[in-house]
Short mmCIF file of C-alpha atoms and ligand atoms in Angstrom, two decimals:
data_model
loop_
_atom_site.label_atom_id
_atom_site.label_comp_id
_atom_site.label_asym_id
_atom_site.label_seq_id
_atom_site.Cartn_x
_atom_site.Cartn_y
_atom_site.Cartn_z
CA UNK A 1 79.36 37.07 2.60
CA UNK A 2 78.09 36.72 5.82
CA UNK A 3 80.84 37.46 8.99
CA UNK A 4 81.03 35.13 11.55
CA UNK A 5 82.15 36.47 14.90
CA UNK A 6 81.71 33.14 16.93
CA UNK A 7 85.60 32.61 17.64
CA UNK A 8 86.05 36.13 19.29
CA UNK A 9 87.63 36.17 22.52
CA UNK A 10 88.50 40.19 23.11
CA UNK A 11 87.19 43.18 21.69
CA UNK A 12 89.14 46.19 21.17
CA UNK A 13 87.54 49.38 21.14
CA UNK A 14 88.87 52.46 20.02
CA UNK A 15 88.38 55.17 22.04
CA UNK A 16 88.29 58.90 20.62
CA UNK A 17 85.51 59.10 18.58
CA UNK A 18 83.96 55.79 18.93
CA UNK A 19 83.48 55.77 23.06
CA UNK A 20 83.77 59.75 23.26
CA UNK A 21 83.67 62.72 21.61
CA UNK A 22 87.36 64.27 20.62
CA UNK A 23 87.35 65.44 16.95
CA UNK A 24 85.32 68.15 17.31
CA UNK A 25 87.39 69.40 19.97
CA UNK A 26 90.26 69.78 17.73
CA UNK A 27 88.18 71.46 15.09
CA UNK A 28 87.25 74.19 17.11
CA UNK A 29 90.90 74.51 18.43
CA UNK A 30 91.77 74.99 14.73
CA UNK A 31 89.26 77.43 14.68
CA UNK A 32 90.63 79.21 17.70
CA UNK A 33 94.50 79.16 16.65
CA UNK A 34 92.78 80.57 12.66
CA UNK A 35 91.93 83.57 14.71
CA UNK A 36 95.10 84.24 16.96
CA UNK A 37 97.01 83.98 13.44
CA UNK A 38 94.25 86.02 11.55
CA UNK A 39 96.70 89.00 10.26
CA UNK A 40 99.11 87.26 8.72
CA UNK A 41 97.23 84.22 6.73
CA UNK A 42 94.32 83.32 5.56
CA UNK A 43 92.40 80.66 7.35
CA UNK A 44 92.61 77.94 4.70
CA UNK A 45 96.31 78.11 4.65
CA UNK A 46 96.29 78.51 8.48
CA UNK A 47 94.80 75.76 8.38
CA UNK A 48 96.53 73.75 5.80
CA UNK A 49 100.44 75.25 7.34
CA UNK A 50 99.19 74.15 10.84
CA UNK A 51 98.38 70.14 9.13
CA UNK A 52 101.34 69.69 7.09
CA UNK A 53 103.28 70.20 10.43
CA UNK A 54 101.34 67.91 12.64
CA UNK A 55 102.09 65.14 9.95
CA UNK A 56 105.62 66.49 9.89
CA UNK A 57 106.13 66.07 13.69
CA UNK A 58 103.83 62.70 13.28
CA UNK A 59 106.92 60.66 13.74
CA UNK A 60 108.66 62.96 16.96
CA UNK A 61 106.07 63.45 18.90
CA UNK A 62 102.95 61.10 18.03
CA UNK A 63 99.61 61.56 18.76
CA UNK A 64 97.35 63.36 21.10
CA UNK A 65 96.95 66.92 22.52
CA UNK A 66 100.39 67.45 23.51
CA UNK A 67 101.95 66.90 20.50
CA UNK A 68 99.03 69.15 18.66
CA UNK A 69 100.39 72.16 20.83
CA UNK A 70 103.87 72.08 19.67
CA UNK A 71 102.60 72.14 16.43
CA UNK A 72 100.74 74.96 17.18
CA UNK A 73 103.03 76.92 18.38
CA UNK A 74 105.92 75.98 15.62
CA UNK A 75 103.84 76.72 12.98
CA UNK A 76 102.10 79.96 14.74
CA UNK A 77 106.19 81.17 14.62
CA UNK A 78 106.45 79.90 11.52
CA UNK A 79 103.22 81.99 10.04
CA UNK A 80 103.95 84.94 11.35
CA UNK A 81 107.46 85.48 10.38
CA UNK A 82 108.49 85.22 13.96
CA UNK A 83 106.30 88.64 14.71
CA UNK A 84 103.53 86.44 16.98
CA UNK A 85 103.57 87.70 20.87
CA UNK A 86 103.96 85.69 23.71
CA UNK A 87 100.69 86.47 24.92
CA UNK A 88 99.48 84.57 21.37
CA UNK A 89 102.05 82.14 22.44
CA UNK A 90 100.43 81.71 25.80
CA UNK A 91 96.67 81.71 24.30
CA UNK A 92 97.77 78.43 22.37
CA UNK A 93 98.97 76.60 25.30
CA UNK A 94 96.27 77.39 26.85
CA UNK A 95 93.79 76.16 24.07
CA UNK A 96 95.85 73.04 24.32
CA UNK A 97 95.11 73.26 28.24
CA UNK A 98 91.17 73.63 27.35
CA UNK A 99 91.17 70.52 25.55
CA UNK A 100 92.67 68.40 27.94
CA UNK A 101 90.69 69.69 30.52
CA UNK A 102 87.41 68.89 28.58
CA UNK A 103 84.56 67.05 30.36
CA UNK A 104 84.21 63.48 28.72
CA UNK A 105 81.40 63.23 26.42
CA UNK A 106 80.05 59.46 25.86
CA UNK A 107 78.48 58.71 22.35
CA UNK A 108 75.41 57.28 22.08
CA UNK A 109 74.61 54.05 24.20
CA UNK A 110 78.12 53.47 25.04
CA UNK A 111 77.84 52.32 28.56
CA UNK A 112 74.99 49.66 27.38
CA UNK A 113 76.72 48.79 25.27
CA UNK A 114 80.09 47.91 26.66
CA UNK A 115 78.31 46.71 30.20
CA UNK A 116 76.69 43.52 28.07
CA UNK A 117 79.67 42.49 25.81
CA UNK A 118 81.61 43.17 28.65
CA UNK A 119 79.76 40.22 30.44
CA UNK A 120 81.22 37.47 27.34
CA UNK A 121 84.47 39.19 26.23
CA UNK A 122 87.79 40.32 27.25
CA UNK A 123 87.64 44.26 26.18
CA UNK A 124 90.61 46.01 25.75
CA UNK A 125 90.87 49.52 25.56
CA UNK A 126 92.98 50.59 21.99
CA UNK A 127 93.91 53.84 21.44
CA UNK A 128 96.88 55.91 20.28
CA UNK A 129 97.77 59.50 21.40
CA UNK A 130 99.06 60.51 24.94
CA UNK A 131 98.96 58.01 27.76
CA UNK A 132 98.35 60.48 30.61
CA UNK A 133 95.11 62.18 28.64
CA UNK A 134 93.51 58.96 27.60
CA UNK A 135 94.12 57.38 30.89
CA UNK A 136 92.43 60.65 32.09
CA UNK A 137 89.89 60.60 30.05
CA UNK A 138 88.75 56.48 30.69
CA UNK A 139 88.60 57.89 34.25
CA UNK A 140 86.37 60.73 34.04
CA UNK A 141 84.23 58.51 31.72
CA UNK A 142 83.65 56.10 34.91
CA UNK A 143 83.94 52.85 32.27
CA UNK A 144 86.99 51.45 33.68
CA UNK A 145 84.85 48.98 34.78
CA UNK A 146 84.61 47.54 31.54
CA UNK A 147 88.05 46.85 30.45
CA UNK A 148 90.80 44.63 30.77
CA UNK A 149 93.25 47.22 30.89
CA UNK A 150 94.11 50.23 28.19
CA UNK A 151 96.36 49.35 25.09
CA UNK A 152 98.12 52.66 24.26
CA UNK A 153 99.35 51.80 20.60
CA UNK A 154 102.25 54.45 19.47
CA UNK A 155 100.85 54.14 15.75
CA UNK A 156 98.20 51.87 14.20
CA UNK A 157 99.51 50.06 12.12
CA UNK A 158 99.47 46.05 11.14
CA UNK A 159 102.50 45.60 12.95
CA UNK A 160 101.36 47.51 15.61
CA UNK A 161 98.25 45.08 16.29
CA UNK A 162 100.01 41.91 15.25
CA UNK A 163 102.58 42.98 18.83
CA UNK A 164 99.05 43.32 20.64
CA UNK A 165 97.17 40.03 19.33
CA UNK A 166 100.73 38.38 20.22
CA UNK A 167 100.59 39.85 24.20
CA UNK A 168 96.67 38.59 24.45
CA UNK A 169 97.86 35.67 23.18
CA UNK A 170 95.17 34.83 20.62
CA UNK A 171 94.89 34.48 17.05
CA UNK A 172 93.68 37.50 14.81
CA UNK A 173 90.54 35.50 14.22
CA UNK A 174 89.98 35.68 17.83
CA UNK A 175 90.22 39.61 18.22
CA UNK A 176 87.68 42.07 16.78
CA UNK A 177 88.28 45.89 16.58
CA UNK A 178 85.92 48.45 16.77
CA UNK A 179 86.37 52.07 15.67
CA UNK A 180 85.71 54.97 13.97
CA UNK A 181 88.81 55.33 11.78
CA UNK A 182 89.11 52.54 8.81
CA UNK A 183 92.78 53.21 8.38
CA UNK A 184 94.12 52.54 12.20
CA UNK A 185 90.84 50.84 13.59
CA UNK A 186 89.71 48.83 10.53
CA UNK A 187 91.80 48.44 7.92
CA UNK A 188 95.10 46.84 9.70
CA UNK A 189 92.70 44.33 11.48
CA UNK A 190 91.37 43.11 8.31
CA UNK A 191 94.75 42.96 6.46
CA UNK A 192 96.59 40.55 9.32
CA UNK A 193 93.07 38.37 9.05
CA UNK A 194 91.34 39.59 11.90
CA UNK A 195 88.03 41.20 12.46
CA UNK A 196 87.12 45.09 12.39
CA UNK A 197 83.34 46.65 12.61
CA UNK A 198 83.97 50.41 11.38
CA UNK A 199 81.17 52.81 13.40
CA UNK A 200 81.76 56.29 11.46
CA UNK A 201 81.86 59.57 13.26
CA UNK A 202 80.46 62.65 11.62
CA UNK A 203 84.40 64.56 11.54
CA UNK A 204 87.36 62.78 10.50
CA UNK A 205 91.19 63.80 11.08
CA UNK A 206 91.95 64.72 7.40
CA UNK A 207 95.46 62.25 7.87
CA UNK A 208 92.84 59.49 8.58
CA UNK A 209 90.71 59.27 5.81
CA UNK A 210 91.45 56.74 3.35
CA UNK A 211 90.18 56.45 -0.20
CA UNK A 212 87.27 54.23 -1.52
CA UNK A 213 89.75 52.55 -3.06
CA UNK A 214 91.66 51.13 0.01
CA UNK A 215 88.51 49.82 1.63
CA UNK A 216 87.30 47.77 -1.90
CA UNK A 217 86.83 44.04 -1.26
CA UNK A 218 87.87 44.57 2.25
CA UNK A 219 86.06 42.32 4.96
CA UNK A 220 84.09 44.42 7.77
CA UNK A 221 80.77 45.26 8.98
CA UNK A 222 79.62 49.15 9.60
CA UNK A 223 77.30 50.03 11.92
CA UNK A 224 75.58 53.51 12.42
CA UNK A 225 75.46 53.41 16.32
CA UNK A 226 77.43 50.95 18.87
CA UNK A 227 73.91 49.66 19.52
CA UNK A 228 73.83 47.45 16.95
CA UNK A 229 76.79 45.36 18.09
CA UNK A 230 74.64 43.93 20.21
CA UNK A 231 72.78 42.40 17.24
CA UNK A 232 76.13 41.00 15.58
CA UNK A 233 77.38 39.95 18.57
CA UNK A 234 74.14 37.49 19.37
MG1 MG B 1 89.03 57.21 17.02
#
């Protein structure tokens, strides 16, 4: 069945990932913090320990970088018995300092992109994690320009949108979502009746992937590069 975006009035981009690189960054944190915990696990359970905390402190702390150093560090004193030094201790805060600091990396034909739909639509800028760094981050990427304003969700979830569609003030027919991750930038949308076009990114947050099953019979477009929004869109 053909989708029919005529009625749009915003667009709501995701941000990490779809507008900018950010995934990767975290891998190769993971990668660094595997090393400074090298003599007392192995890396897959490094890795696995240092996961199973992030979701357990999901609900404290939230998203972003912030949150992904005090999970870090708990589970580096965790892992190590309570033997790691502070100088490890320091080495992860400042790995979480790296990342913030980070240059902004635009994906593929991003600005183009978002300079002509920006011309017909309301965009909104929809992202979870920490306010600070993503404001940060929209700043360095000089497309402020572009958007309405930024839309820093605490979770993605239906409810979640629903709260957003209800300050815009427009229907969920009305709104369409663009992102990388099906389960917060796709999935919601297209359960509450509104519209979602999923543009995949080559890594994906192991807490964000979703199952084939989840996504059968659901309603959205995917697209290989933001590009070829410009063909829906006309
Ligand atoms: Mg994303």
């Amino acid at each position: 069945m053909e989708i029919d975006y005529k009625n749009i009035k915003v667009i709501g981009f995701d941000a990490d990932d779809t507008l900018w690189v950010n995934e990767t960054y975290f891998r190769d944190a993971e990668m660094e913090f595997g090393k400074l915990l090298s003599e007392y696990e192995t890396l897959n359970t490094i890795d696995q320990e240092l996961f199973k905390k992030e979701i357990d402190n999901l609900p404290l702390y939230g998203y972003g970088v912030k949150a992904f150093v005090l999970s870090m560090v708990e589970s580096a004193l965790e892992q190590s018995n309570y033997n790691i030094s502070t100088k490890s201790i320091e080495a992860i805060l400042n790995i979480g300092k790296d990342m913030l600091n980070k240059p902004v990396e635009l994906l593929d034909g991003v600005e183009e992109v978002l300079k002509i739909v920006s011309q017909k639509y309301r965009l909104v800028l929809a992202t979870k994690g920490d306010l600070l760094d993503q404001e940060r981050k929209l700043e360095k990427s000089g497309l402020t320009k572009y958007f309405h304003h930024i839309e820093v969700l605490s979770d993605k979830q239906e409810a979640n949108y629903s709260k957003l569609l209800n300050h815009l003030d427009i229907k969920p027919s009305e709104f369409l979502m663009i992102g990388n991750s099906l389960k917060s930038d796709v999935l919601p949308l297209v359960n509450i009746k509104a519209h979602a076009i999923h543009v995949p990114f080559h890594t994906t947050w192991a807490h964000e992937q979703v199952s084939v099953k989840e996504t059968n019979g659901k309603h959205y477009k995917t697209i290989s590069s933001l590009r070829e929004l410009l063909k829906l869109l006309s």
